[in-house]
Tab-separated table of C-alpha atoms and ligand atoms in Angstrom:
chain	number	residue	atom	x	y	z
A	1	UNK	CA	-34.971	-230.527	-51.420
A	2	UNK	CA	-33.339	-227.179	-52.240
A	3	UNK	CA	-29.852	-226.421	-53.717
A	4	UNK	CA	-26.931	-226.403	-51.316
A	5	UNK	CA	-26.707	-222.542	-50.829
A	6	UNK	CA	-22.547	-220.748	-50.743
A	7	UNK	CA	-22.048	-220.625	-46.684
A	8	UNK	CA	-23.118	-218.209	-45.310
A	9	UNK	CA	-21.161	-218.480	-41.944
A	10	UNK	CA	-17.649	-220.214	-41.500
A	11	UNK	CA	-18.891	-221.968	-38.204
A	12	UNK	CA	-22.347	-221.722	-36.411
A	13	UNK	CA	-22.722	-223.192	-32.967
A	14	UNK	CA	-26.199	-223.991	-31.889
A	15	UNK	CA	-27.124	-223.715	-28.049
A	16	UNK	CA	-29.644	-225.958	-27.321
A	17	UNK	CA	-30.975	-228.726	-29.786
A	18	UNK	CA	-34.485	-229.091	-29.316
A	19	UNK	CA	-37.529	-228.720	-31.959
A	20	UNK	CA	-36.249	-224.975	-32.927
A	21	UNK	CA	-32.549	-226.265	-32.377
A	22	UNK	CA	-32.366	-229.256	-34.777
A	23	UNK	CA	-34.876	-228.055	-37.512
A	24	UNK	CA	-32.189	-224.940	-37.622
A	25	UNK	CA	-29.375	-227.777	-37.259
A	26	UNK	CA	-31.191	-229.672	-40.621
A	27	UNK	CA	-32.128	-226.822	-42.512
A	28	UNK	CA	-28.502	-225.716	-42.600
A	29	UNK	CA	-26.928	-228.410	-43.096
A	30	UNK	CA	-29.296	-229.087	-45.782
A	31	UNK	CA	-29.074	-225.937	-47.564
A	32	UNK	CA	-25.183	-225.893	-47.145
A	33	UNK	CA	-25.266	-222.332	-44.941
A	34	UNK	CA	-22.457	-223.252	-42.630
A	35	UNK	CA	-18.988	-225.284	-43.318
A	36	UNK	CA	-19.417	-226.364	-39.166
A	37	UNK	CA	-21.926	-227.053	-37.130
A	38	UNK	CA	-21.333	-227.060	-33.454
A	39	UNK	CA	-23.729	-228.409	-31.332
A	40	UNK	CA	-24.634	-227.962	-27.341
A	41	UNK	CA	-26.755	-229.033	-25.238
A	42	UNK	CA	-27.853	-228.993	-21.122
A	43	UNK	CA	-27.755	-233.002	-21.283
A	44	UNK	CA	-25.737	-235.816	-21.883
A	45	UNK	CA	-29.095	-238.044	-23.421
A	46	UNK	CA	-30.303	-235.029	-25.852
A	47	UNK	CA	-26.912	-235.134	-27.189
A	48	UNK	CA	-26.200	-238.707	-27.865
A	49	UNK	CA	-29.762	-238.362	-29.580
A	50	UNK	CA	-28.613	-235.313	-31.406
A	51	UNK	CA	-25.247	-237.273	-32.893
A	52	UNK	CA	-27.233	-239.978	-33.585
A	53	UNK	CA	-28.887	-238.519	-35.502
A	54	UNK	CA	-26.280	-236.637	-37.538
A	55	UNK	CA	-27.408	-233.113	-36.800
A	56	UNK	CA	-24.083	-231.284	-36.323
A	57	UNK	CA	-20.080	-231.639	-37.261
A	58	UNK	CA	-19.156	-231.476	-33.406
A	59	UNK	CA	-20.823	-232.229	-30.129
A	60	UNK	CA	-20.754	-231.311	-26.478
A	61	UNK	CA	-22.492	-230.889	-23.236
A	62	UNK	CA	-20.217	-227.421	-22.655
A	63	UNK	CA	-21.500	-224.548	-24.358
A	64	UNK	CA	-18.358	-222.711	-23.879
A	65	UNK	CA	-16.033	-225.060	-26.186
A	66	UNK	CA	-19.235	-224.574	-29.070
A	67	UNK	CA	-19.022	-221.093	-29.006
A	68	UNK	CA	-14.911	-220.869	-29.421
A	69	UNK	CA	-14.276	-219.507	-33.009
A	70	UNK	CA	-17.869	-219.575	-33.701
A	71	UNK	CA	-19.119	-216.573	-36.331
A	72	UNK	CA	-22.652	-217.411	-35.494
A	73	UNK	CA	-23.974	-218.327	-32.145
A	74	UNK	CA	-27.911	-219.417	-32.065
A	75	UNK	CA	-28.958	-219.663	-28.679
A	76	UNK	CA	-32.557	-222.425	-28.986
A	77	UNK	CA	-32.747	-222.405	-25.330
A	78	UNK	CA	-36.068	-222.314	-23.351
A	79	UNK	CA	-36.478	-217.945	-22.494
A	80	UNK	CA	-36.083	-218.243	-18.607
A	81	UNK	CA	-31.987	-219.954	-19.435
A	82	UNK	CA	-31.048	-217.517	-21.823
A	83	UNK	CA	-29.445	-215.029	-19.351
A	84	UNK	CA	-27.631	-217.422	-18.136
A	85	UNK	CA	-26.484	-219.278	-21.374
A	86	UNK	CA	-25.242	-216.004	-22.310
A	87	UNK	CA	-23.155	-214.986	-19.386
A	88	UNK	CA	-21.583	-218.495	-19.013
A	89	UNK	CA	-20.831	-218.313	-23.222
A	90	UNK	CA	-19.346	-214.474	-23.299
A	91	UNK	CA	-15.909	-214.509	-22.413
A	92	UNK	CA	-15.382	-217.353	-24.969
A	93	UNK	CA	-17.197	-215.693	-27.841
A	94	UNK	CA	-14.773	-214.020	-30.867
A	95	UNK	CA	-14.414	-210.483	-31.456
A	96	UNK	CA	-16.812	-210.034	-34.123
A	97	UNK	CA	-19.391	-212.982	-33.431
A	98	UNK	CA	-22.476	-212.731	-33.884
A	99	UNK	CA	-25.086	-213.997	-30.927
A	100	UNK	CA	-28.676	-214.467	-32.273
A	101	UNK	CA	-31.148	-216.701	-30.495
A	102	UNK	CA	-35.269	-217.783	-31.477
A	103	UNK	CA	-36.957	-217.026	-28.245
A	104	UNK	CA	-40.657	-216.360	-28.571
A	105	UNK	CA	-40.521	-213.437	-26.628
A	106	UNK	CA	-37.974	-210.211	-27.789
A	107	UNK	CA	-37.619	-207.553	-25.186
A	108	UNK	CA	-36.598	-209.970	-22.319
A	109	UNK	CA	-33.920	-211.753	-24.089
A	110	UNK	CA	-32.213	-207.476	-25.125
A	111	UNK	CA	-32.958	-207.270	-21.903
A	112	UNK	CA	-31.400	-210.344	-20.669
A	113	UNK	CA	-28.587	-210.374	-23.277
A	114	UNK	CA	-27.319	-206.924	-22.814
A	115	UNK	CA	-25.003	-205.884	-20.985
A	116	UNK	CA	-23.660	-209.350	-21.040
A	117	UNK	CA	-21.907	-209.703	-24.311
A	118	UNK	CA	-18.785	-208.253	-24.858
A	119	UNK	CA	-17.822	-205.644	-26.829
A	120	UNK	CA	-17.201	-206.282	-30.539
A	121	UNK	CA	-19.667	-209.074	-30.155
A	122	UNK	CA	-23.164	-208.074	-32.285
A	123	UNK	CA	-26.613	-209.139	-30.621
A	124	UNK	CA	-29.499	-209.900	-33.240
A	125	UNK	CA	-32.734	-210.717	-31.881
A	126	UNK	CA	-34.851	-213.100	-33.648
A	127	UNK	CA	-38.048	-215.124	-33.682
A	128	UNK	CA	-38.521	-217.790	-36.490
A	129	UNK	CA	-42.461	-217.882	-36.003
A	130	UNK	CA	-43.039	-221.599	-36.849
A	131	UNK	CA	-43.450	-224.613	-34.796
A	132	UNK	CA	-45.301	-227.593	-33.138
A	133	UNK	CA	-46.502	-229.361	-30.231
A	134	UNK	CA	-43.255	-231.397	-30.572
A	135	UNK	CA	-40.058	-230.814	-28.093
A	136	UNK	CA	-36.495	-232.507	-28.791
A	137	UNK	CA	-34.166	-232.934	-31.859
A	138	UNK	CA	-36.226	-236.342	-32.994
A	139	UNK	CA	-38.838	-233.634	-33.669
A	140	UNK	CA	-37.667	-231.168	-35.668
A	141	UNK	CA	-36.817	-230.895	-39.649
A	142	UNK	CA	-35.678	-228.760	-42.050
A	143	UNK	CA	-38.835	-227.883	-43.494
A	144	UNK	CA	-40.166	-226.251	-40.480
A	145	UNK	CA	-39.404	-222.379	-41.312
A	146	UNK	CA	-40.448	-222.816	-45.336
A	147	UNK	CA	-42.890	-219.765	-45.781
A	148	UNK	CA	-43.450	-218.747	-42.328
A	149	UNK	CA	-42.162	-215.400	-40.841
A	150	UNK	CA	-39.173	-214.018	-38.853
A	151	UNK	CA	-38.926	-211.225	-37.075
A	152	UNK	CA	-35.975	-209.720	-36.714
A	153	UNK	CA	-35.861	-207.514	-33.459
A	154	UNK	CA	-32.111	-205.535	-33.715
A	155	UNK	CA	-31.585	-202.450	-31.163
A	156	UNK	CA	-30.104	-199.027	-31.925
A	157	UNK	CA	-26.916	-200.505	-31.016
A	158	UNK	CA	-27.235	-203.553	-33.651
A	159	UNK	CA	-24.528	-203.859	-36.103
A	160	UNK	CA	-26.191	-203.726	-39.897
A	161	UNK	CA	-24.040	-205.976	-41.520
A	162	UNK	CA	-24.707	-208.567	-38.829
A	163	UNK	CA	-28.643	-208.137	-38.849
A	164	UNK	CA	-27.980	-208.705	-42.799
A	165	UNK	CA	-26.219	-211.992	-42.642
A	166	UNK	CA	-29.237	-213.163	-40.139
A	167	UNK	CA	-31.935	-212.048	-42.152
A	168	UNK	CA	-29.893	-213.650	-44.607
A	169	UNK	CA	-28.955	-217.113	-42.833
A	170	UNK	CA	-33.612	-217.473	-42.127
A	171	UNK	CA	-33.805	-216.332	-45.607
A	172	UNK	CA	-31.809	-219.136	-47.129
A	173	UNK	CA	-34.061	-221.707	-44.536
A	174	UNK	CA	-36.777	-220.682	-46.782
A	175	UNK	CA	-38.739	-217.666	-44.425
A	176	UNK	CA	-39.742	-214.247	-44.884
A	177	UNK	CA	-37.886	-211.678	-42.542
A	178	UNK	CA	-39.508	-208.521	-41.208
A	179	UNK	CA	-37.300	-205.954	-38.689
A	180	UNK	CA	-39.317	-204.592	-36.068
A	181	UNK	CA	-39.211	-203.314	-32.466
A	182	UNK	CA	-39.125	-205.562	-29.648
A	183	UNK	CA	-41.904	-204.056	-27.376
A	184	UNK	CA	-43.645	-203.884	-30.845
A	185	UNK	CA	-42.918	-207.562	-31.455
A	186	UNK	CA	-43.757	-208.860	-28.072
A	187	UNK	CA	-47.722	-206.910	-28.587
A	188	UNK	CA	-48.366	-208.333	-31.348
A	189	UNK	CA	-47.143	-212.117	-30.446
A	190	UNK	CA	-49.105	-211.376	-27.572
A	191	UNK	CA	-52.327	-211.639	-29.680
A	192	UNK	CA	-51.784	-213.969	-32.504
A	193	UNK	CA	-49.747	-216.491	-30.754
A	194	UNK	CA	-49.426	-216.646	-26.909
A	195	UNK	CA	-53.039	-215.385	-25.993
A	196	UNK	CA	-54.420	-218.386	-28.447
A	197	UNK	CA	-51.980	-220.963	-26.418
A	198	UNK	CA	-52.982	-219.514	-23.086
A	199	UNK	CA	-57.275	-219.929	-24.404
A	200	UNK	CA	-56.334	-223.658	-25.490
A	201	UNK	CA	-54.352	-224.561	-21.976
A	202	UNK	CA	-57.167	-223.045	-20.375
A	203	UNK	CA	-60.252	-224.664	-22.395
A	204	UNK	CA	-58.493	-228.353	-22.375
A	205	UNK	CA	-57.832	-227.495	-18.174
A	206	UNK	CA	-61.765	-227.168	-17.576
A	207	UNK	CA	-62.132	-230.304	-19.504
A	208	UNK	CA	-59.511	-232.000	-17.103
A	209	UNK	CA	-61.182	-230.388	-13.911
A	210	UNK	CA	-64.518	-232.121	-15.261
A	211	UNK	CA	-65.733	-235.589	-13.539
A	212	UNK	CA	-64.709	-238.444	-14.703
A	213	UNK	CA	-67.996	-239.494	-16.364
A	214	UNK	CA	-67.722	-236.020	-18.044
A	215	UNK	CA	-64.592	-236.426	-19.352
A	216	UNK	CA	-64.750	-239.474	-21.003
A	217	UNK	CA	-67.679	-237.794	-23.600
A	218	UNK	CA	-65.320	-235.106	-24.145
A	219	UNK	CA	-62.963	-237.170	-25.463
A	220	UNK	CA	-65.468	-239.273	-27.261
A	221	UNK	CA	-67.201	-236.443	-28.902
A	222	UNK	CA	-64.676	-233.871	-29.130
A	223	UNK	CA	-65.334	-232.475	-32.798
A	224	UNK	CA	-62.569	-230.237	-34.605
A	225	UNK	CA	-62.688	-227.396	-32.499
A	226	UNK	CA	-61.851	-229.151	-28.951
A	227	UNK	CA	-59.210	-231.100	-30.678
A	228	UNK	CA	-57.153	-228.834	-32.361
A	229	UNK	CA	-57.138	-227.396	-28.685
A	230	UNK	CA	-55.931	-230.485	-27.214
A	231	UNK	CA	-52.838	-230.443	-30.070
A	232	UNK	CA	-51.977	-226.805	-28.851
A	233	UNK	CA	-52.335	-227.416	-25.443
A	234	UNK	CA	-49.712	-230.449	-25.804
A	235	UNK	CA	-47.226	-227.912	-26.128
A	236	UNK	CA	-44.071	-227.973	-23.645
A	237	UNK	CA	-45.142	-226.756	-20.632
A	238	UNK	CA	-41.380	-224.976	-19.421
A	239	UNK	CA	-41.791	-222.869	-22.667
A	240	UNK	CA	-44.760	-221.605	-22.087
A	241	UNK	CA	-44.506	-220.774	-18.686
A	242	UNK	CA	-41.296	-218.694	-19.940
A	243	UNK	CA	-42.892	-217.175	-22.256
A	244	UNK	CA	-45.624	-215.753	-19.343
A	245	UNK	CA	-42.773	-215.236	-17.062
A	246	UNK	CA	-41.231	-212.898	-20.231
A	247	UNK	CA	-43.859	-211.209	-22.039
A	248	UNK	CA	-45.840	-210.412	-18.473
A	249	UNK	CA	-46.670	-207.130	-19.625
A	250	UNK	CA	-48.400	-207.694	-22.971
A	251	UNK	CA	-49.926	-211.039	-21.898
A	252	UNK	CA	-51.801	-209.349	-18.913
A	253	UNK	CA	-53.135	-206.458	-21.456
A	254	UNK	CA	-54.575	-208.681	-24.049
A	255	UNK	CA	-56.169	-211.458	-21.384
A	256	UNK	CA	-57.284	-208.030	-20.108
A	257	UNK	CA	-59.031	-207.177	-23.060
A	258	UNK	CA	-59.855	-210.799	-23.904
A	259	UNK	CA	-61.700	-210.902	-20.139
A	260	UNK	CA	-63.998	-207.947	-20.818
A	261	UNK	CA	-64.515	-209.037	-25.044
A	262	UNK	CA	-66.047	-212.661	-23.025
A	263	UNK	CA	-68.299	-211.078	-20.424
A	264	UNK	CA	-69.724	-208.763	-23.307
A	265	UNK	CA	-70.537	-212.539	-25.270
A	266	UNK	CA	-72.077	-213.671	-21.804
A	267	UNK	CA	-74.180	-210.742	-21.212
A	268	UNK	CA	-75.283	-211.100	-24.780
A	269	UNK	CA	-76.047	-214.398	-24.295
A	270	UNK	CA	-78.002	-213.788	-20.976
A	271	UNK	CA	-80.245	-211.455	-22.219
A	272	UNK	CA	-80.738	-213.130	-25.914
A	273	UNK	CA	-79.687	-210.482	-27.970
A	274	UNK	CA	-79.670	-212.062	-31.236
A	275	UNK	CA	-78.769	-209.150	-33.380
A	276	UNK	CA	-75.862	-208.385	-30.923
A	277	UNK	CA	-74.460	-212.262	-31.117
A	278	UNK	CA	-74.954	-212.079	-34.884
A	279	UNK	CA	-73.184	-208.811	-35.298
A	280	UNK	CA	-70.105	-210.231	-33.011
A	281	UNK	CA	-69.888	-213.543	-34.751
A	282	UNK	CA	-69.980	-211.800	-38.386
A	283	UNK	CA	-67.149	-209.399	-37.852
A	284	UNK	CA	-64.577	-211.625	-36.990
A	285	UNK	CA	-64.573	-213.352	-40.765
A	286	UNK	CA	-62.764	-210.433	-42.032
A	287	UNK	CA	-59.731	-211.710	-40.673
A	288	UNK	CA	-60.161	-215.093	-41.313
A	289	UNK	CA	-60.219	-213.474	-45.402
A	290	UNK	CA	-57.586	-211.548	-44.646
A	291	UNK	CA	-55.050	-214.558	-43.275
A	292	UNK	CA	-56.135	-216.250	-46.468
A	293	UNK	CA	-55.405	-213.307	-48.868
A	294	UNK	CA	-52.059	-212.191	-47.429
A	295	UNK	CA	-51.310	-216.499	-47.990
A	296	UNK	CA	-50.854	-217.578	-44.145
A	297	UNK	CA	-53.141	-220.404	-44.430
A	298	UNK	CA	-54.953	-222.211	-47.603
A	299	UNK	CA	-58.230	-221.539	-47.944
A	300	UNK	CA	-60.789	-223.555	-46.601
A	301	UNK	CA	-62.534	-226.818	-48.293
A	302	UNK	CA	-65.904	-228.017	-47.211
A	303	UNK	CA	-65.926	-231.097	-45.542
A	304	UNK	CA	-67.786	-233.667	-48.149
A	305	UNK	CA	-70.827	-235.174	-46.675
B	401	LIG	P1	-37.229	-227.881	-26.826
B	401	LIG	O1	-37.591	-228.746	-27.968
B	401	LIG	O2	-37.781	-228.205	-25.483
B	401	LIG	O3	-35.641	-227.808	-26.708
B	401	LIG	C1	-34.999	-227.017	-25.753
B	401	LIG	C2	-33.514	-227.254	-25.821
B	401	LIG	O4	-32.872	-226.371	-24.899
B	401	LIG	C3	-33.102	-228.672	-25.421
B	401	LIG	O5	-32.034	-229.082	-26.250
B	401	LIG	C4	-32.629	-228.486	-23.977
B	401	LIG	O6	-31.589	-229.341	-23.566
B	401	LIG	C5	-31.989	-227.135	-24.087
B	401	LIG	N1	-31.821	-226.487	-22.786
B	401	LIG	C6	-32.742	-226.285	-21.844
B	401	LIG	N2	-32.182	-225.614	-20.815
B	401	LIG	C7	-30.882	-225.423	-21.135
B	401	LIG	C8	-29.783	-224.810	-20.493
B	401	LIG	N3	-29.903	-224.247	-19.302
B	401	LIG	N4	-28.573	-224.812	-21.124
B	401	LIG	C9	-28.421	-225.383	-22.347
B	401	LIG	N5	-29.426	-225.975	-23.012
B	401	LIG	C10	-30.644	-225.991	-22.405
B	401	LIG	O7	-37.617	-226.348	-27.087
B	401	LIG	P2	-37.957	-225.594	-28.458
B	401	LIG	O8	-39.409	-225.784	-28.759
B	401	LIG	O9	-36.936	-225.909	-29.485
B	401	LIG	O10	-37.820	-224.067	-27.962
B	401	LIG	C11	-36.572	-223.438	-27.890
B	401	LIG	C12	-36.767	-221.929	-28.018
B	401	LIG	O11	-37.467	-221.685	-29.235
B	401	LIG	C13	-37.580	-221.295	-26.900
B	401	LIG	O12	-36.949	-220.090	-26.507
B	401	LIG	C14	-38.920	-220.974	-27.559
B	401	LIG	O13	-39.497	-219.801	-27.014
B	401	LIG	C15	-38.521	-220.765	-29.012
B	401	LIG	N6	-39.558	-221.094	-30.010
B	401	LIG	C16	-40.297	-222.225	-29.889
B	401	LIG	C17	-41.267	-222.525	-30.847
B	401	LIG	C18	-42.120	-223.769	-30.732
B	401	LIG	O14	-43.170	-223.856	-31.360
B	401	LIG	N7	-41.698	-224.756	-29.976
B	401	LIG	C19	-41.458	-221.664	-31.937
B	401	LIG	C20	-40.635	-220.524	-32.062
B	401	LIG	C21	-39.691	-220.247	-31.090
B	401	LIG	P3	-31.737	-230.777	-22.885
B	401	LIG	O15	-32.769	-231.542	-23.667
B	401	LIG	O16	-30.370	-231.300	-23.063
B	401	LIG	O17	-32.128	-230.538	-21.470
């Protein structure tokens, strides 16, 4: 466990209290980066699970009384409630809070947020890019964030000081913190998270559409590959069909590109080109070296026989 950290914030309120939420919730309370924690939520049962589990100093169903006096509003609400969560929250925000929030997808939520929050009030994207399968505050803990990135996505308009004590706050949960555009952002997540998602849904749907016969081997056989699909494809379904619904744009390029990069395996395939396959499947390890070297995943151990 680390050392209680000096707070960083007087009073944080957290909107929404799910896997993001409560890991947030823990890792703060943990690490000492907030004398209060004030915690909301959409519904009566996530709360009483939330208390019960001694995640915050304060709890309620209103997001409005969390926010009051709050220096730090998180908003860990699914993408396609955060416009709303934010106009219902703004005229009880203090001059001088800061709203953050951890949606997967950046340019929706500026563009969702602004406009919205008052004046004197400082918006600072951000995406903590770590999670599971797992929804709800049972499922989260405070390790989640240790040596995984954030991105940081502040406008123009963004205060420094503010995108400071944020960078700061994910910092002290034990991540590394990168500033970058949202468009830019929302590309890349496009590629290394939500196109991967999008491949697992759709390899685990075939294996649903199969007969039943089928489907039974599938599950009886299914070696690594299939079921590290199945975890991914467990994810929470209203998250992922925000974060379509809010990163349209990039998601249609790269299944774009993805489409064309799989008819180019087919026809090589088809019409046995060897060399071709060969060539395709050999390129691709660079990366896989590259994930390793820059220390985003251990590298790999033979399997013993
Ligand atoms: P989750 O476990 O399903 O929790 C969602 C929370 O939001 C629940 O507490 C839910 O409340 C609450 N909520 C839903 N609608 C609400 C509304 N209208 N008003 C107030 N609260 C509302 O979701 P999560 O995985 O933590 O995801 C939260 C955010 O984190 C999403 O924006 C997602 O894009 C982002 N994110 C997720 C991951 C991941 O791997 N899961 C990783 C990085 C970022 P009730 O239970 O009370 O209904």
């Amino acid at each position: 466990m680390s050392q209680p950290n000096k707070p960083i914030f007087e009073r944080i309120a957290i909107i929404g209290i799910g896997l993001i939420g409560s890991s947030l919730a823990r890792a703060v309370r943990e690490r000492g980066l907030a004398d209060h924690i004030a915690i909301a939520t959409r519904s009566s049962q996530t709360l009483e699970k939330a208390e019960k589990l001694g995640l915050g100093d304060s709890y309620t169903t209103d997001a409005v009384k969390a926010v009051a006096d709050a220096d730090l509003v998180v908003l860990c609400v699914p993408l396609g409630t955060i416009g709303a969560v934010g106009k219902a929250i703004s005229g009880s925000l203090k001059n001088g809070a800061i709203v953050s929030d951890v949606g997967s997808s950046k340019a929706s939520v500026i563009k969702d947020l602004d406009g919205v929050l008052p004046d004197g009030v400082h918006l600072v994207p951000a995406h903590p890019v770590a999670g599971t399968e797992f929804s709800g505050p049972e499922a989260g803990y405070a390790s989640l964030f240790n040596g995984h990135w954030c991105v940081l996505t502040p406008t123009a308009k963004t205060d420094t000081d503010a995108v400071k004590k944020v960078r700061a706050l994910w910092e002290a949960c034990g991540m590394k913190v990168e500033e970058m555009d949202a468009d830019h952002h929302d590309q890349v997540l496009a590629i290394t998270s939500h196109l991967p998602q999008l491949i697992a849904y759709t390899i685990v749907g075939t294996a649903t559409d199969m007969e039943d016969d089928s489907k039974r081997e599938v599950m009886k056989y299914s070696a690594g590959g299939f079921r590290d699909f199945t975890r991914i494809a467990a994810s929470d379904p209203v998250m992922w069909r925000d974060v379509c619904l809010n990163n349209k744009d990039a998601i249609l390029d790269i299944l774009g590109r993805f489409g064309e990069d799989l008819n180019n395996l087919q026809r090589a395939i088809r019409n046995d080109e060897g060399d071709l396959l060969e060539t395709m499947f050999s390129r691709t390890r660079e990366i896989r070296s590259g994930i390793i070297e820059m220390g985003q995943d251990k590298p790999d151990i033979k399997p013993e026989d």
